[in-house]
Short mmCIF file of C-alpha atoms and ligand atoms in Angstrom, two decimals:
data_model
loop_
_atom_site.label_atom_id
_atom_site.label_comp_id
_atom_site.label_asym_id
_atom_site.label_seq_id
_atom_site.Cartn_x
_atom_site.Cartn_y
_atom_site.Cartn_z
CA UNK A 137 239.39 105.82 214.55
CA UNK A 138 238.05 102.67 214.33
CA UNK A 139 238.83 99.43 216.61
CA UNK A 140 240.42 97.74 213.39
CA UNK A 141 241.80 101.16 212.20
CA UNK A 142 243.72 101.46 215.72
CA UNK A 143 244.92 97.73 215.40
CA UNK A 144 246.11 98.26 212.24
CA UNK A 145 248.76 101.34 213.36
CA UNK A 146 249.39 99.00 216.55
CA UNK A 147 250.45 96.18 213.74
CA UNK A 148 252.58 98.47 211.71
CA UNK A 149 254.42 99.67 214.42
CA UNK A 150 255.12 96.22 216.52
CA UNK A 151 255.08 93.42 214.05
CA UNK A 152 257.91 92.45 211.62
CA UNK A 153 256.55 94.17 208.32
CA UNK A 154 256.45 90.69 206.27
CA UNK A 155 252.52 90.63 205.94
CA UNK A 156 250.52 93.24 203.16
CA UNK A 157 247.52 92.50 205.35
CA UNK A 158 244.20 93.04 204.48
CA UNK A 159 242.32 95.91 206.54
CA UNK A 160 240.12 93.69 208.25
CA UNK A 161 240.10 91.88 212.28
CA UNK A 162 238.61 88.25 212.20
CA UNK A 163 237.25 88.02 215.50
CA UNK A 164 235.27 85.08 215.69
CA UNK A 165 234.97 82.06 213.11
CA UNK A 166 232.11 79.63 212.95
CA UNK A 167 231.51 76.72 210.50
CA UNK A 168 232.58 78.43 206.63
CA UNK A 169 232.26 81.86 208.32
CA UNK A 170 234.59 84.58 210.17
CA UNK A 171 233.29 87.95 211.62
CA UNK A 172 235.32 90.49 211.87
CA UNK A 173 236.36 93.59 214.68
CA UNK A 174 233.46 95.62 213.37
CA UNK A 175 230.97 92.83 213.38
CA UNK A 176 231.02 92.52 209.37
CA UNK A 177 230.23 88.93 208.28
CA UNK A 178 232.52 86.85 205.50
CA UNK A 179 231.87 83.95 203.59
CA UNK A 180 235.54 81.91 204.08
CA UNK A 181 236.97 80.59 200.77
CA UNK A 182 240.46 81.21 201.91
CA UNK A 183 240.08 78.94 204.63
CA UNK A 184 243.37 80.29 206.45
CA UNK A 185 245.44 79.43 203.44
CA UNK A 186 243.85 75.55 202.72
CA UNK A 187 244.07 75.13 206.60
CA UNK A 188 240.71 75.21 208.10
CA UNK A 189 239.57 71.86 206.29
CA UNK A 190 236.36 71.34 208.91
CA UNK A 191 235.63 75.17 208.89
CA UNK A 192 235.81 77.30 212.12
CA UNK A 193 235.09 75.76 215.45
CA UNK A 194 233.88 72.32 213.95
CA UNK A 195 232.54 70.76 217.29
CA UNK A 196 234.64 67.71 217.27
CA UNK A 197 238.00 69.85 217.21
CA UNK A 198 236.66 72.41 220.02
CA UNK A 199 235.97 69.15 222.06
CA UNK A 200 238.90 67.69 221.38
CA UNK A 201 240.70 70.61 222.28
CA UNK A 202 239.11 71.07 225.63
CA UNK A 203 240.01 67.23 226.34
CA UNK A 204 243.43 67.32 225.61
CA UNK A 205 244.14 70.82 227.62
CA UNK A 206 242.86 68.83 230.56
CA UNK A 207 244.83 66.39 230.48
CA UNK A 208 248.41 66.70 228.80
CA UNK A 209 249.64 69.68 226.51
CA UNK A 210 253.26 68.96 225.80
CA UNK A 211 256.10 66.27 226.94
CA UNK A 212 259.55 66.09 225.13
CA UNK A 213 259.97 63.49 222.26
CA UNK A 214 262.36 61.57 225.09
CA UNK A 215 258.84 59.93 226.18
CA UNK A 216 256.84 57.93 224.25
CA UNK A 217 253.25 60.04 223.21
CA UNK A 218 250.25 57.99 222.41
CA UNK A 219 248.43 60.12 220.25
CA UNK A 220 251.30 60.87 218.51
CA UNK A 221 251.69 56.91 217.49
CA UNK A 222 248.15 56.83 216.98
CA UNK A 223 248.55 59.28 214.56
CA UNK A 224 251.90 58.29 212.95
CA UNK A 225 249.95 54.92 212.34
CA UNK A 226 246.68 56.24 211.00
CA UNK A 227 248.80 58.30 208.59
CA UNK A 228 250.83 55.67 207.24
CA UNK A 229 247.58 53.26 206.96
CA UNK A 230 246.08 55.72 204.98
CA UNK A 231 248.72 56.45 202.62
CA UNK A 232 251.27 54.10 202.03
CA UNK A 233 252.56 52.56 204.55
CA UNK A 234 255.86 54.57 205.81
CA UNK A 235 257.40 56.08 209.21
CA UNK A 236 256.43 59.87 210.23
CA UNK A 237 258.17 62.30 211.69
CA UNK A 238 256.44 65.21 213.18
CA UNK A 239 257.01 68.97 213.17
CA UNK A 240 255.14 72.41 213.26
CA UNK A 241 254.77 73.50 209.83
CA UNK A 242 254.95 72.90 205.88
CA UNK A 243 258.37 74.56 205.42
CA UNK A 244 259.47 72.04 208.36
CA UNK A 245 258.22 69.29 207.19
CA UNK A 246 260.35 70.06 203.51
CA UNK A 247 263.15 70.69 205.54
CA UNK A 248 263.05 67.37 207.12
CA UNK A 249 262.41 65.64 203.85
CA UNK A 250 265.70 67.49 202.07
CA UNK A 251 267.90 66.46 205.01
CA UNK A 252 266.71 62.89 205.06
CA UNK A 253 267.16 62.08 200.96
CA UNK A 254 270.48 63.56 201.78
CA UNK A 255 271.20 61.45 204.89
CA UNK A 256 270.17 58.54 203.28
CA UNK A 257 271.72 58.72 199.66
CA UNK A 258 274.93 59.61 202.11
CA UNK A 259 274.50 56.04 204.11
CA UNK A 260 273.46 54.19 200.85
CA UNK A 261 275.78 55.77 198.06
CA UNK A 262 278.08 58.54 198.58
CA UNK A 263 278.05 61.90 199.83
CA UNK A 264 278.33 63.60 196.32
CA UNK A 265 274.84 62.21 195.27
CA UNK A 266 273.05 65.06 197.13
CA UNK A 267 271.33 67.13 194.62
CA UNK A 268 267.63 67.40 194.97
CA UNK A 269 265.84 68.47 191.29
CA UNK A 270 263.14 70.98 191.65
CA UNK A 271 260.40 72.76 190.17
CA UNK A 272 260.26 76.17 188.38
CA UNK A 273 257.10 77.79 189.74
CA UNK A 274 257.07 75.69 193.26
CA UNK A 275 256.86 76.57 196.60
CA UNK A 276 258.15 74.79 199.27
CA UNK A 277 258.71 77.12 202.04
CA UNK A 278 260.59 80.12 203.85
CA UNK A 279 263.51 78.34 205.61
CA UNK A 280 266.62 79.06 203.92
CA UNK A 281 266.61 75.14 202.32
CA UNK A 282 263.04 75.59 201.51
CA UNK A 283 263.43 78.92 199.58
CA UNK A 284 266.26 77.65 198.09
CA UNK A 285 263.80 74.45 197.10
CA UNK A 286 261.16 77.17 196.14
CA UNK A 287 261.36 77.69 192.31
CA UNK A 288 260.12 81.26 192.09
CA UNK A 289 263.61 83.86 192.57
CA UNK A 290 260.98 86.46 194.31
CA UNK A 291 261.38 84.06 197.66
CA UNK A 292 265.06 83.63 197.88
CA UNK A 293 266.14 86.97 196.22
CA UNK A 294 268.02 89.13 198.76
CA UNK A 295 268.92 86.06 201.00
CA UNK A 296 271.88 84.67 199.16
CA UNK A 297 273.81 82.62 199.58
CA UNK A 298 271.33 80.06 199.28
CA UNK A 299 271.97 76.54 199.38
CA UNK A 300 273.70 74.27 197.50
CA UNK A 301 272.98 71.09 195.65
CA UNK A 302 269.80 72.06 194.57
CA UNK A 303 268.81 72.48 190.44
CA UNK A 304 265.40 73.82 189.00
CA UNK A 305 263.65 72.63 186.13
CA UNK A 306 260.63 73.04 184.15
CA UNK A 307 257.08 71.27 185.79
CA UNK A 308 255.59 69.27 184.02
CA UNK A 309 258.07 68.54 181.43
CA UNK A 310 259.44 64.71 181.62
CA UNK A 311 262.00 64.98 179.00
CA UNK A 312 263.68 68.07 181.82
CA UNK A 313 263.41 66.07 184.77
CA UNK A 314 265.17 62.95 182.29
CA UNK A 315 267.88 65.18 181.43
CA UNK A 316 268.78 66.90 185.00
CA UNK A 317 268.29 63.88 187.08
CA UNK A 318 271.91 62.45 187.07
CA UNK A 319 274.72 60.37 189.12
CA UNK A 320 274.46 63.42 191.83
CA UNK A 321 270.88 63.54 192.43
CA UNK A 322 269.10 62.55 195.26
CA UNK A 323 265.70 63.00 195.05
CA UNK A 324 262.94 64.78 193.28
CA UNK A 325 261.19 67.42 195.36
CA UNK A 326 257.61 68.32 193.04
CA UNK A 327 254.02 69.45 194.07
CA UNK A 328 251.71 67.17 193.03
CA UNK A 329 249.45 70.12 191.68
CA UNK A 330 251.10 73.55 192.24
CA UNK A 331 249.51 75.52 194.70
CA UNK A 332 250.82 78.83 195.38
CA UNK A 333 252.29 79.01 191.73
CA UNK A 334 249.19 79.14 190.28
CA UNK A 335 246.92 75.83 191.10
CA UNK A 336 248.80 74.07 187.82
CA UNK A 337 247.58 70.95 187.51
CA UNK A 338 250.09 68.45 185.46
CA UNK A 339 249.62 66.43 182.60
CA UNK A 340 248.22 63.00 183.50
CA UNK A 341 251.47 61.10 182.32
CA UNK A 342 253.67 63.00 184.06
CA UNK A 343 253.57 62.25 187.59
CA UNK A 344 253.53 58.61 186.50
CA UNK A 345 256.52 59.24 184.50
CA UNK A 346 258.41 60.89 187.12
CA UNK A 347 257.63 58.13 189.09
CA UNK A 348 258.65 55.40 186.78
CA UNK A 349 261.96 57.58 186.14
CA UNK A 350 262.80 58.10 189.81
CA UNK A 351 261.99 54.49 190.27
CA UNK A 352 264.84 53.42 187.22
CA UNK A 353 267.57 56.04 188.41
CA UNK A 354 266.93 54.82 192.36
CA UNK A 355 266.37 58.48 193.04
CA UNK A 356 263.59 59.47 195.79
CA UNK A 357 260.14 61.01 194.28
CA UNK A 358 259.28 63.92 197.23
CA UNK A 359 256.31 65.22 196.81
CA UNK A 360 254.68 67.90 199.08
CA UNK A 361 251.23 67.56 199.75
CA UNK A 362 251.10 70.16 202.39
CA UNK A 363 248.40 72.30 200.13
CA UNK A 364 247.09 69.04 198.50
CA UNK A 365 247.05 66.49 200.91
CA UNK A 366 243.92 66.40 203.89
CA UNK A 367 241.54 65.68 201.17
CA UNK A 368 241.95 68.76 199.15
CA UNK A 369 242.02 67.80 196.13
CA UNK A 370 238.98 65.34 196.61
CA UNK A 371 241.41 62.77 197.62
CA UNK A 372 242.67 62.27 201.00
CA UNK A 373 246.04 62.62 199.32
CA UNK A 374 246.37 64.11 195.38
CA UNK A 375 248.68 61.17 194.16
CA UNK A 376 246.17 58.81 194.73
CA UNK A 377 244.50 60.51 191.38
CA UNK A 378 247.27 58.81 189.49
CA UNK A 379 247.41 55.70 191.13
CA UNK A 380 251.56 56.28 191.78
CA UNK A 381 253.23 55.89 195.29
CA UNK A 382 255.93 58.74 196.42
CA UNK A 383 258.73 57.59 199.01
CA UNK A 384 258.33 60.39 200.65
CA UNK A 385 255.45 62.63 201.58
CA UNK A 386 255.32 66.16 203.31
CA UNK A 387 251.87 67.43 204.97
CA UNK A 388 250.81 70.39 207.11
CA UNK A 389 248.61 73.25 206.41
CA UNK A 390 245.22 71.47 206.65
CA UNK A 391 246.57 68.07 208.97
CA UNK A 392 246.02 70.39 212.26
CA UNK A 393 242.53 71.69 210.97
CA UNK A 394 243.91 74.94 212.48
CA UNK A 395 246.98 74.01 215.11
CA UNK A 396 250.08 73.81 213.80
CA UNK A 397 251.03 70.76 212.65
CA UNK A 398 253.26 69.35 209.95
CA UNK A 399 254.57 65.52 209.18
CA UNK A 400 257.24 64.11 206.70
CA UNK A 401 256.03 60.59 205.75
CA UNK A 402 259.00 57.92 204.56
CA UNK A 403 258.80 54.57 203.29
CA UNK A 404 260.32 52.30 205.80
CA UNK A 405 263.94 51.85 204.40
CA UNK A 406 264.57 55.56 203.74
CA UNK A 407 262.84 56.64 206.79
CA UNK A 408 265.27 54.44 208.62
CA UNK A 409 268.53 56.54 207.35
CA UNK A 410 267.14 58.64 210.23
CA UNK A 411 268.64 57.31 213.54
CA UNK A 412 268.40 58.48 217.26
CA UNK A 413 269.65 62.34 217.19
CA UNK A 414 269.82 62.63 213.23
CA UNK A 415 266.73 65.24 213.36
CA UNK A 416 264.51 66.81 215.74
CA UNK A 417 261.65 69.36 216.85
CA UNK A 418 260.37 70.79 220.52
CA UNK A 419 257.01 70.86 219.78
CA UNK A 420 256.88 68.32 216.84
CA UNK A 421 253.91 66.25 217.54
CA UNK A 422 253.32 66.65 221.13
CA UNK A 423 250.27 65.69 222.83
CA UNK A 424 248.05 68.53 221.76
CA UNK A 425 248.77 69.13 218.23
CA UNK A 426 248.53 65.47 217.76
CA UNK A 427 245.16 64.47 219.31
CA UNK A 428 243.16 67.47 217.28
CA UNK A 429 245.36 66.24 214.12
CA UNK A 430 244.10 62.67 214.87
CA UNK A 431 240.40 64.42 215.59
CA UNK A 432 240.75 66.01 211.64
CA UNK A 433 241.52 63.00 210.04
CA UNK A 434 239.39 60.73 211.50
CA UNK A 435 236.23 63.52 210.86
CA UNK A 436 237.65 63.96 207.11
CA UNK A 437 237.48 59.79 206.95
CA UNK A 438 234.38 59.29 208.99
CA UNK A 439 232.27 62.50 206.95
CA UNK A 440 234.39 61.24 203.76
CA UNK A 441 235.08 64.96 203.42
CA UNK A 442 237.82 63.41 200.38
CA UNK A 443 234.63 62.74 198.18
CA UNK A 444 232.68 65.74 199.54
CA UNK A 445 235.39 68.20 198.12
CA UNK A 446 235.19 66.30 195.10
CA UNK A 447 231.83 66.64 194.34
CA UNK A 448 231.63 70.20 195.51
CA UNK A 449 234.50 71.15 193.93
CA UNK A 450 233.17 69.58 190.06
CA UNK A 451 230.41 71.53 190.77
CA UNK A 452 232.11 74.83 192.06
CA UNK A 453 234.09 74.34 188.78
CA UNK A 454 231.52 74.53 186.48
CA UNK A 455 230.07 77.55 187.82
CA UNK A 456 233.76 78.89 187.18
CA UNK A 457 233.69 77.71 183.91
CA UNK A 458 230.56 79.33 183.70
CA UNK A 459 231.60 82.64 184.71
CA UNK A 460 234.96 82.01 182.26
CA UNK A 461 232.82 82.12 179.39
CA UNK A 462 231.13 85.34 180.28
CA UNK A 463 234.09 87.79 181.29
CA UNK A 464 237.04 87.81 177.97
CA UNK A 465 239.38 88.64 180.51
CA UNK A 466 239.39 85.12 182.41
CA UNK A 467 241.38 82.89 180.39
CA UNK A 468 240.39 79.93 182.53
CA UNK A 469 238.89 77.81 185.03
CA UNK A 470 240.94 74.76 186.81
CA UNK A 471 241.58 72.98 189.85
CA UNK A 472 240.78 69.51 191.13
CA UNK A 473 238.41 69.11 194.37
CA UNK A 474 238.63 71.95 196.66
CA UNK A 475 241.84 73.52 195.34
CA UNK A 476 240.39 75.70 192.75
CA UNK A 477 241.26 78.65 190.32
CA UNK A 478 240.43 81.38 187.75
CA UNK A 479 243.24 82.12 185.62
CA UNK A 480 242.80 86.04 184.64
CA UNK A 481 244.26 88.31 182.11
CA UNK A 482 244.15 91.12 184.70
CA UNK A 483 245.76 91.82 188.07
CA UNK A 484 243.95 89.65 190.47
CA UNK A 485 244.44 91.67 193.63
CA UNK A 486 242.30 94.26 193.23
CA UNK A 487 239.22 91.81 192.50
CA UNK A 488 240.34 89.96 195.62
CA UNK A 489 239.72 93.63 197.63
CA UNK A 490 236.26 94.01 196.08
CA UNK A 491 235.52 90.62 197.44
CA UNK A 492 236.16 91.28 200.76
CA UNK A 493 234.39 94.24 200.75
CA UNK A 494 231.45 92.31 199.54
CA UNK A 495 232.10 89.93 202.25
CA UNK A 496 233.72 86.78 200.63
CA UNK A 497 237.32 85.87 201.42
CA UNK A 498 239.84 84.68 198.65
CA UNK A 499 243.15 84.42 197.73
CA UNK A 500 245.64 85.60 194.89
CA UNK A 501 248.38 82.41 193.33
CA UNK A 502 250.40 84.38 191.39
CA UNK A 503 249.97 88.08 190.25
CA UNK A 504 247.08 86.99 188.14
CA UNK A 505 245.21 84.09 189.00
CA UNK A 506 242.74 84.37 192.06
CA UNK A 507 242.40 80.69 194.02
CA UNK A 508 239.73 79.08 196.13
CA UNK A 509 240.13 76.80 198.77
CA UNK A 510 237.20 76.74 201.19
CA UNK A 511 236.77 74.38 203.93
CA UNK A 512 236.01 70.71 202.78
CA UNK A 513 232.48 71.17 204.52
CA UNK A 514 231.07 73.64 202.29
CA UNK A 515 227.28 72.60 200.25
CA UNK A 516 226.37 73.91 196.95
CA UNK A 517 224.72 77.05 198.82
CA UNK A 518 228.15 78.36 199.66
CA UNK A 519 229.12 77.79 196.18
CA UNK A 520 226.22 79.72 194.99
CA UNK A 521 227.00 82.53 197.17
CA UNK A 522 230.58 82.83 196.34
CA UNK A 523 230.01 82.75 192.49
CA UNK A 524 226.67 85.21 192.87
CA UNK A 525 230.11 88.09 195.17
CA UNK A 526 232.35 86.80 191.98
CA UNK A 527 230.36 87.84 189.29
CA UNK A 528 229.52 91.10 190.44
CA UNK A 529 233.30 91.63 191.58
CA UNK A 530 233.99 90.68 187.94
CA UNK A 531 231.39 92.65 186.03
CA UNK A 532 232.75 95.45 187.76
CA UNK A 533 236.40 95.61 185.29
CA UNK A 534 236.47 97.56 182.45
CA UNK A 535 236.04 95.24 179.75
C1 PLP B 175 252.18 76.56 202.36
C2 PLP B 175 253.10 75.60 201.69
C3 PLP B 175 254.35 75.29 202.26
C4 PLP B 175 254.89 76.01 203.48
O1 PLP B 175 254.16 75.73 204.61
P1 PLP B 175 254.41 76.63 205.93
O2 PLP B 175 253.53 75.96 206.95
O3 PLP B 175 253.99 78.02 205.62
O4 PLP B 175 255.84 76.54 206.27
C5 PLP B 175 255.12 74.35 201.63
N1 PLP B 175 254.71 73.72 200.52
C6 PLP B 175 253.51 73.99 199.96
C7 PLP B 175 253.09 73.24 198.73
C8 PLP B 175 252.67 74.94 200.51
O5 PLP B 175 251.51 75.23 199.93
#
């Protein structure tokens, strides 16, 4: 039996069986690369789920991450924490301007954005104006309010009750979101592009729109960058590619660059429906996870990895596009930046396995579409290499 063969029965017998995991170890990461248990090589385009924006090991984040265990790991949110501010403050420079809270994850970070639209439509209007309108196709999360946020019934079925007060409605369709926003909502919860529903990028007058709309109807626009945001999408955040401002803002996946990390982002006068004791996390934002965070950002600004993932990505597209218009059963190429996708007419898993066998790491969105989201560091070489594993992964199905 192999090492990764033994590891495998060892995972199957002690961990909660919530993961159809690949039958591969990662062992050791470096730059866009991971080794695995048997000493097999992979080119990383799954980049730990749009986490691992500088890559494995990026010097800067090692460093930083020797510093910091030297000198203060965690202290309670009773204390003041100075990376933590210096943080909060290069966030909200960055974007537009609002208070943070911090927490360990995307689903958190939701969570904390649900409970404060709801807090503060309670303080400003009335406690029956708590509905939150949300998007068929989204994903938000696995915490009970996040599932329930999640428009896609394979997350929340078996778990009922689920919450209430939230309402589902088509993305991308203004005319929906004019019709279900009423005197009981609170806020719109939308992914700026949808990620894990199939990289669906929206018309370009709808975020606008919704924006304009929430802005008329004094209901909060909520949008969760937590795939999107960190430069993904060849902005630092995606809303800046139409110009529009949300109120409120979630981020995680890629803010930690690997740690666990996630931040809810408020203008000013909603952030401040949150007082002393309102809402809280252990871990959210302490010393550690805060000073790599701050180390991530200020790389992604200082090697303006923001334009780097755009130019890679317009150029990793049209090699997509390329191999769109050679195999009838990909109906598409799409994505913006980094946060890329082949829609296919066939089941995507099994082209995902041959990859990994042939030593290139990607990930399914949806039963049919297989998405790429290396780190933000990758050169055209990668690219190359990715699309040279793809197309022979491809020419592979029966036509
Ligand atoms: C991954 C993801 C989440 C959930 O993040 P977790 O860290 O897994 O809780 C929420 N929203 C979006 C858009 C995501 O892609």
């Amino acid at each position: 039996m192999s090492a990764t063969d033994e590891l495998m029965a060892q995972a199957a017998r002690y961990l909660a069986n919530t993961y159809a995991r690949f039958p591969i170890a990662p062992v050791k990461g470096s730059g866009v690369r991971v080794w695995d248990a048997e000493g097999k090589t992979y080119l990383d385009f799954a980049a730990g789920i749009a986490v691992d924006v500088l890559g494995h090991c990026h010097p800067k984040v090692v460093e930083a991450i020797r510093a910091q265990s030297e000198t203060l790991l965690h202290v309670s949110n009773l204390y003041v924490i100075e990376p933590q501010v210096r943080l909060a403050r290069a966030l909200s420079e960055q974007s537009f301007g609002g208070k943070v809270f911090f927490c360990n994850s995307g689903a958190e970070a939701n969570e904390a954005a649900i409970k404060l639209a709801r807090r503060y439509a309670t303080a400003r209007w009335s406690s029956d104006r708590h509905e939150i309108v949300c998007m068929r196709d989204s994903f938000h999360g696995r915490t009970m309010a996040t599932v329930t946020a999640t428009g896609q019934p394979k997350y929340s079925q078996g778990f009922e009750p689920l919450l209430p007060g939230f309402k589902h409605i088509p993305f991308n369709d203004l005319a929906a979101a004019e019709r279900a926003i009423d005197s009981r909502t609170c806020a719109v919860l939308v992914e700026p592009i949808q990620g894990e529903g199939g990289v669906r990028i929206p018309d370009d007058g709808y975020l606008p729109g919704l924006r304009q709309l929430c802005s008329e109807r004094e209901v909060l626009l909520m949008l969760d960058e937590v795939q999107t945001g960190m430069g993904r999408t060849g902005r630092l955040f995606a809303y800046e590619h139409w110009s529009i401002q949300p109120d409120v803002m979630t981020l995680a996946k890629g803010l930690g660059g690997g740690l666990p990390i996630g931040a809810m982002i408020a203008k000013e006068t909603v952030a401040d429906a949150f007082v002393p004791g309102s809402h809280a996390s252990t871990f959210g934002g302490n010393p550690f996870v805060t000073t790599v965070a701050l180390t991530v950002l200020t790389e992604i600004l200082d090697a303006r990895l923001s334009d780097r993932a755009a130019k890679i990505g317009a150029y990793f597209l049209e090699r997509l596009r390329q191999l769109a218009t050679r195999y009838p059963f990909v109906k598409e190429a799409r994505g913006r930046g980094l946060m890329l996708a082949l829609e296919l007419s066939v089941p995507a898993k099994p082209i995902v396995n041959r990859c990994l066998e042939r030593g290139l790491l990607i990930l399914i969105a949806g039963d049919q579409v297989l998405r790429f989201v290396p780190p933000l560091i990758i050169g055209e070489a990668e690219v190359d290499e990715a699309i040279h594993i793809l197309d022979l992964t491809l020419a592979e199905e029966p036509r």
